[in-house]
Amino acid sequence: MERTYIMVKPDGVQRKVVGDIVGRFESKGYQLVGMKMVQPDRSLLEDHYDSLKEKPFFPKLMDYMSSGPVIAMVWSGKDVVATGRKMLGATNPLDSAPGTIRGDYAIDVGRNIIHGSDSVESAEREIGLWFTDDELMSWQDHSHDWVYE
Ligand code: GTP
Ligand code: MG
């Protein structure tokens, strides 16, 4: 099954929306295969956001993302990368539709609550950065046949 890397950012932890975010992915039918709380260091964040190094907002992004613990998660399921991005909403929360996570909980792009991988390749790269193999669980999802045709 396809996997994606989803991370509740420091503001999402402070805003106490972790439970709601986990609940949305669970309710959708996706399977949680890895989860931990991490205080990320700058080198991990620089690797994670490597493609944005030249952006003018990069230093602010590093300050924001290292400002407190995050919830790192791996979710598994059909089309979970693209569908996960739809559940998050647009990068700028003022453009995110109501009903999406950013649309419901955020206003500024620099405080947009949550990260989701933007492609299957990015997802595999990010899962490798944030998790070791033994932190990823393989478990039988007993709702599988009620979720998938
Ligand atoms: P992620 O899921 O966090 O990767 O967001 P994204 O894929 O929707 O957007 P992108 O990868 O382009 O940017 C990564 C993060 O940088 C965003 O989620 C924002 O937190 C931040 N960011 C992006 N653009 C801006 C900007 O113009 N200003 C500021 N302050 N932050 C930005
Ligand atoms: Mg991104």
PDB file of C-alpha atoms and ligand atoms in Angstrom:
ATOM      1  CA  MET A   1       0.000   0.000   0.000  1.00  0.00           C
ATOM      2  CA  GLU A   2       1.025   3.593  -0.603  1.00  0.00           C
ATOM      3  CA  ARG A   3       2.427   5.472   2.399  1.00  0.00           C
ATOM      4  CA  THR A   4       2.735   9.147   3.282  1.00  0.00           C
ATOM      5  CA  TYR A   5       4.534  11.194   5.899  1.00  0.00           C
ATOM      6  CA  ILE A   6       2.204  13.441   7.910  1.00  0.00           C
ATOM      7  CA  MET A   7       3.522  15.732  10.631  1.00  0.00           C
ATOM      8  CA  VAL A   8       1.627  17.899  13.100  1.00  0.00           C
ATOM      9  CA  LYS A   9       3.815  21.006  13.331  1.00  0.00           C
ATOM     10  CA  PRO A  10       4.693  22.725  16.661  1.00  0.00           C
ATOM     11  CA  ASP A  11       1.685  25.060  16.413  1.00  0.00           C
ATOM     12  CA  GLY A  12      -0.647  22.089  15.902  1.00  0.00           C
ATOM     13  CA  VAL A  13       0.672  20.488  19.100  1.00  0.00           C
ATOM     14  CA  GLN A  14       0.261  23.774  21.013  1.00  0.00           C
ATOM     15  CA  ARG A  15      -3.218  24.317  19.564  1.00  0.00           C
ATOM     16  CA  LYS A  16      -4.194  20.800  20.755  1.00  0.00           C
ATOM     17  CA  VAL A  17      -5.529  19.561  17.444  1.00  0.00           C
ATOM     18  CA  VAL A  18      -3.436  16.375  17.372  1.00  0.00           C
ATOM     19  CA  GLY A  19      -6.403  14.213  18.357  1.00  0.00           C
ATOM     20  CA  ASP A  20      -8.628  15.729  15.697  1.00  0.00           C
ATOM     21  CA  ILE A  21      -6.005  15.272  12.979  1.00  0.00           C
ATOM     22  CA  VAL A  22      -5.382  11.631  13.895  1.00  0.00           C
ATOM     23  CA  GLY A  23      -9.161  11.155  14.020  1.00  0.00           C
ATOM     24  CA  ARG A  24      -9.661  12.552  10.518  1.00  0.00           C
ATOM     25  CA  PHE A  25      -7.160  10.111   8.986  1.00  0.00           C
ATOM     26  CA  GLU A  26      -8.588   7.220  11.001  1.00  0.00           C
ATOM     27  CA  SER A  27     -12.176   8.075  10.096  1.00  0.00           C
ATOM     28  CA  LYS A  28     -11.261   8.285   6.421  1.00  0.00           C
ATOM     29  CA  GLY A  29     -10.118   4.671   6.605  1.00  0.00           C
ATOM     30  CA  TYR A  30      -6.354   5.110   6.471  1.00  0.00           C
ATOM     31  CA  GLN A  31      -4.078   2.939   8.571  1.00  0.00           C
ATOM     32  CA  LEU A  32      -1.578   4.376  11.050  1.00  0.00           C
ATOM     33  CA  VAL A  33       1.727   2.509  10.758  1.00  0.00           C
ATOM     34  CA  GLY A  34       4.087   4.835  12.643  1.00  0.00           C
ATOM     35  CA  MET A  35       3.762   7.655  15.160  1.00  0.00           C
ATOM     36  CA  LYS A  36       6.042   9.457  17.622  1.00  0.00           C
ATOM     37  CA  MET A  37       6.617  12.829  19.277  1.00  0.00           C
ATOM     38  CA  VAL A  38       9.918  14.411  18.296  1.00  0.00           C
ATOM     39  CA  GLN A  39      11.784  17.615  19.089  1.00  0.00           C
ATOM     40  CA  PRO A  40      13.415  18.007  15.659  1.00  0.00           C
ATOM     41  CA  ASP A  41      16.917  19.419  15.403  1.00  0.00           C
ATOM     42  CA  ARG A  42      17.902  21.836  12.675  1.00  0.00           C
ATOM     43  CA  SER A  43      19.875  19.360  10.604  1.00  0.00           C
ATOM     44  CA  LEU A  44      16.851  17.058  10.331  1.00  0.00           C
ATOM     45  CA  LEU A  45      14.635  20.013   9.394  1.00  0.00           C
ATOM     46  CA  GLU A  46      17.161  21.246   6.836  1.00  0.00           C
ATOM     47  CA  ASP A  47      17.139  17.798   5.220  1.00  0.00           C
ATOM     48  CA  HIS A  48      13.365  17.622   5.367  1.00  0.00           C
ATOM     49  CA  TYR A  49      12.886  21.033   3.695  1.00  0.00           C
ATOM     50  CA  ASP A  50      16.016  20.754   1.521  1.00  0.00           C
ATOM     51  CA  SER A  51      14.146  21.878  -1.632  1.00  0.00           C
ATOM     52  CA  LEU A  52      13.215  25.202   0.035  1.00  0.00           C
ATOM     53  CA  LYS A  53      16.753  26.195   1.151  1.00  0.00           C
ATOM     54  CA  GLU A  54      16.923  29.141  -1.262  1.00  0.00           C
ATOM     55  CA  LYS A  55      13.508  30.569  -0.337  1.00  0.00           C
ATOM     56  CA  PRO A  56      13.508  33.899   1.534  1.00  0.00           C
ATOM     57  CA  PHE A  57      11.264  32.425   4.259  1.00  0.00           C
ATOM     58  CA  PHE A  58      13.594  29.458   4.925  1.00  0.00           C
ATOM     59  CA  PRO A  59      15.188  30.878   8.148  1.00  0.00           C
ATOM     60  CA  LYS A  60      11.733  31.652   9.549  1.00  0.00           C
ATOM     61  CA  LEU A  61      10.563  28.169   8.567  1.00  0.00           C
ATOM     62  CA  MET A  62      13.499  26.639  10.497  1.00  0.00           C
ATOM     63  CA  ASP A  63      12.685  28.758  13.593  1.00  0.00           C
ATOM     64  CA  TYR A  64       9.011  27.806  13.383  1.00  0.00           C
ATOM     65  CA  MET A  65       9.580  24.106  12.870  1.00  0.00           C
ATOM     66  CA  SER A  66      12.192  23.822  15.642  1.00  0.00           C
ATOM     67  CA  SER A  67      10.117  25.819  18.154  1.00  0.00           C
ATOM     68  CA  GLY A  68       8.638  22.749  19.871  1.00  0.00           C
ATOM     69  CA  PRO A  69       7.828  19.086  19.506  1.00  0.00           C
ATOM     70  CA  VAL A  70       6.039  17.713  16.460  1.00  0.00           C
ATOM     71  CA  ILE A  71       3.987  14.568  15.920  1.00  0.00           C
ATOM     72  CA  ALA A  72       5.567  12.470  13.165  1.00  0.00           C
ATOM     73  CA  MET A  73       3.254   9.931  11.524  1.00  0.00           C
ATOM     74  CA  VAL A  74       3.165   7.472   8.665  1.00  0.00           C
ATOM     75  CA  TRP A  75      -0.249   6.673   7.188  1.00  0.00           C
ATOM     76  CA  SER A  76      -0.937   3.905   4.704  1.00  0.00           C
ATOM     77  CA  GLY A  77      -3.710   3.354   2.160  1.00  0.00           C
ATOM     78  CA  LYS A  78      -4.926   3.794  -1.398  1.00  0.00           C
ATOM     79  CA  ASP A  79      -3.849   7.143  -2.886  1.00  0.00           C
ATOM     80  CA  VAL A  80      -2.940   8.365   0.612  1.00  0.00           C
ATOM     81  CA  VAL A  81      -0.330  10.879  -0.631  1.00  0.00           C
ATOM     82  CA  ALA A  82      -2.643  12.916  -2.879  1.00  0.00           C
ATOM     83  CA  THR A  83      -5.734  12.398  -0.731  1.00  0.00           C
ATOM     84  CA  GLY A  84      -3.771  13.354   2.379  1.00  0.00           C
ATOM     85  CA  ARG A  85      -2.787  16.632   0.700  1.00  0.00           C
ATOM     86  CA  LYS A  86      -6.467  17.309  -0.059  1.00  0.00           C
ATOM     87  CA  MET A  87      -7.346  16.657   3.576  1.00  0.00           C
ATOM     88  CA  LEU A  88      -4.654  19.166   4.643  1.00  0.00           C
ATOM     89  CA  GLY A  89      -5.836  21.899   2.257  1.00  0.00           C
ATOM     90  CA  ALA A  90      -3.821  24.525   0.382  1.00  0.00           C
ATOM     91  CA  THR A  91      -0.425  25.643   1.747  1.00  0.00           C
ATOM     92  CA  ASN A  92      -1.796  29.111   2.527  1.00  0.00           C
ATOM     93  CA  PRO A  93      -4.646  28.556   5.007  1.00  0.00           C
ATOM     94  CA  LEU A  94      -6.529  31.589   3.648  1.00  0.00           C
ATOM     95  CA  ASP A  95      -6.841  29.601   0.393  1.00  0.00           C
ATOM     96  CA  SER A  96      -7.683  26.287   2.110  1.00  0.00           C
ATOM     97  CA  ALA A  97     -11.297  25.204   1.802  1.00  0.00           C
ATOM     98  CA  PRO A  98     -13.370  24.984   4.987  1.00  0.00           C
ATOM     99  CA  GLY A  99     -13.496  21.342   5.984  1.00  0.00           C
ATOM    100  CA  THR A 100      -9.783  20.854   5.364  1.00  0.00           C
ATOM    101  CA  ILE A 101      -7.397  20.804   8.325  1.00  0.00           C
ATOM    102  CA  ARG A 102      -5.671  24.084   7.442  1.00  0.00           C
ATOM    103  CA  GLY A 103      -9.006  25.594   6.343  1.00  0.00           C
ATOM    104  CA  ASP A 104     -10.518  24.821   9.729  1.00  0.00           C
ATOM    105  CA  TYR A 105      -7.614  25.664  12.051  1.00  0.00           C
ATOM    106  CA  ALA A 106      -5.138  28.096  10.524  1.00  0.00           C
ATOM    107  CA  ILE A 107      -4.766  31.622   9.125  1.00  0.00           C
ATOM    108  CA  ASP A 108      -1.073  32.329   8.353  1.00  0.00           C
ATOM    109  CA  VAL A 109       1.099  30.288   5.957  1.00  0.00           C
ATOM    110  CA  GLY A 110       3.889  30.398   8.542  1.00  0.00           C
ATOM    111  CA  ARG A 111       1.573  28.733  11.111  1.00  0.00           C
ATOM    112  CA  ASN A 112      -0.223  26.193   8.952  1.00  0.00           C
ATOM    113  CA  ILE A 113      -0.452  23.355  11.504  1.00  0.00           C
ATOM    114  CA  ILE A 114       0.487  20.328   9.448  1.00  0.00           C
ATOM    115  CA  HIS A 115       2.820  18.871   6.829  1.00  0.00           C
ATOM    116  CA  GLY A 116       2.017  16.231   4.210  1.00  0.00           C
ATOM    117  CA  SER A 117       4.306  14.698   1.581  1.00  0.00           C
ATOM    118  CA  ASP A 118       3.747  16.112  -1.910  1.00  0.00           C
ATOM    119  CA  SER A 119       4.548  12.957  -3.953  1.00  0.00           C
ATOM    120  CA  VAL A 120       5.106   9.242  -3.469  1.00  0.00           C
ATOM    121  CA  GLU A 121       8.862   9.803  -3.927  1.00  0.00           C
ATOM    122  CA  SER A 122       8.940  12.609  -1.314  1.00  0.00           C
ATOM    123  CA  ALA A 123       6.928  10.419   1.045  1.00  0.00           C
ATOM    124  CA  GLU A 124       9.436   7.576   0.902  1.00  0.00           C
ATOM    125  CA  ARG A 125      12.347  10.023   1.328  1.00  0.00           C
ATOM    126  CA  GLU A 126      10.681  11.733   4.315  1.00  0.00           C
ATOM    127  CA  ILE A 127       9.682   8.450   5.987  1.00  0.00           C
ATOM    128  CA  GLY A 128      13.340   7.425   5.762  1.00  0.00           C
ATOM    129  CA  LEU A 129      14.448  10.711   7.341  1.00  0.00           C
ATOM    130  CA  TRP A 130      12.042  10.614  10.285  1.00  0.00           C
ATOM    131  CA  PHE A 131      11.659   6.889  11.035  1.00  0.00           C
ATOM    132  CA  THR A 132      13.829   3.829  11.381  1.00  0.00           C
ATOM    133  CA  ASP A 133      12.497   0.587   9.888  1.00  0.00           C
ATOM    134  CA  ASP A 134      11.758  -0.894  13.311  1.00  0.00           C
ATOM    135  CA  GLU A 135       9.557   2.092  14.201  1.00  0.00           C
ATOM    136  CA  LEU A 136       7.194   1.243  11.337  1.00  0.00           C
ATOM    137  CA  MET A 137       4.558  -1.323  12.224  1.00  0.00           C
ATOM    138  CA  SER A 138       3.051  -3.976  10.060  1.00  0.00           C
ATOM    139  CA  TRP A 139      -0.361  -4.903  11.424  1.00  0.00           C
ATOM    140  CA  GLN A 140      -3.515  -6.400  10.034  1.00  0.00           C
ATOM    141  CA  ASP A 141      -6.235  -3.784   9.649  1.00  0.00           C
ATOM    142  CA  HIS A 142      -9.492  -5.559  10.452  1.00  0.00           C
ATOM    143  CA  SER A 143     -11.578  -2.772   8.893  1.00  0.00           C
ATOM    144  CA  HIS A 144      -9.835  -3.328   5.534  1.00  0.00           C
ATOM    145  CA  ASP A 145     -12.690  -5.146   3.806  1.00  0.00           C
ATOM    146  CA  TRP A 146     -15.191  -2.560   5.082  1.00  0.00           C
ATOM    147  CA  VAL A 147     -13.117   0.279   3.621  1.00  0.00           C
ATOM    148  CA  TYR A 148     -12.007  -1.297   0.324  1.00  0.00           C
ATOM    149  CA  GLU A 149     -14.285  -2.883  -2.280  1.00  0.00           C
TER     150      GLU A 149
HETATM  151  P1  GTP B   1       4.449  21.265   3.793  1.00  0.00           P
HETATM  152  O1  GTP B   1       3.402  20.195   3.851  1.00  0.00           O
HETATM  153  O2  GTP B   1       4.787  21.856   5.136  1.00  0.00           O
HETATM  154  O3  GTP B   1       5.662  20.827   3.011  1.00  0.00           O
HETATM  155  O4  GTP B   1       3.733  22.469   2.993  1.00  0.00           O
HETATM  156  P2  GTP B   1       3.437  22.546   1.437  1.00  0.00           P
HETATM  157  O5  GTP B   1       3.975  21.359   0.719  1.00  0.00           O
HETATM  158  O6  GTP B   1       1.982  22.828   1.318  1.00  0.00           O
HETATM  159  O7  GTP B   1       4.247  23.848   1.025  1.00  0.00           O
HETATM  160  P3  GTP B   1       5.822  23.986   0.718  1.00  0.00           P
HETATM  161  O8  GTP B   1       6.488  22.662   0.765  1.00  0.00           O
HETATM  162  O9  GTP B   1       5.952  24.821  -0.497  1.00  0.00           O
HETATM  163  O10 GTP B   1       6.299  24.857   1.967  1.00  0.00           O
HETATM  164  C1  GTP B   1       6.666  24.256   3.172  1.00  0.00           C
HETATM  165  C2  GTP B   1       6.228  25.120   4.318  1.00  0.00           C
HETATM  166  O11 GTP B   1       6.948  26.353   4.280  1.00  0.00           O
HETATM  167  C3  GTP B   1       4.756  25.551   4.270  1.00  0.00           C
HETATM  168  O12 GTP B   1       3.884  24.584   4.792  1.00  0.00           O
HETATM  169  C4  GTP B   1       4.780  26.779   5.136  1.00  0.00           C
HETATM  170  O13 GTP B   1       4.800  26.434   6.540  1.00  0.00           O
HETATM  171  C5  GTP B   1       6.119  27.384   4.778  1.00  0.00           C
HETATM  172  N1  GTP B   1       5.952  28.401   3.735  1.00  0.00           N
HETATM  173  C6  GTP B   1       5.692  28.190   2.414  1.00  0.00           C
HETATM  174  N2  GTP B   1       5.598  29.357   1.759  1.00  0.00           N
HETATM  175  C7  GTP B   1       5.786  30.318   2.689  1.00  0.00           C
HETATM  176  C8  GTP B   1       5.807  31.743   2.644  1.00  0.00           C
HETATM  177  O14 GTP B   1       5.610  32.365   1.595  1.00  0.00           O
HETATM  178  N3  GTP B   1       6.046  32.394   3.835  1.00  0.00           N
HETATM  179  C9  GTP B   1       6.248  31.724   5.000  1.00  0.00           C
HETATM  180  N4  GTP B   1       6.475  32.440   6.130  1.00  0.00           N
HETATM  181  N5  GTP B   1       6.251  30.386   5.082  1.00  0.00           N
HETATM  182  C10 GTP B   1       6.009  29.701   3.940  1.00  0.00           C
HETATM  183 MG    MG B   2       5.924  20.673   0.972  1.00  0.00          MG
END
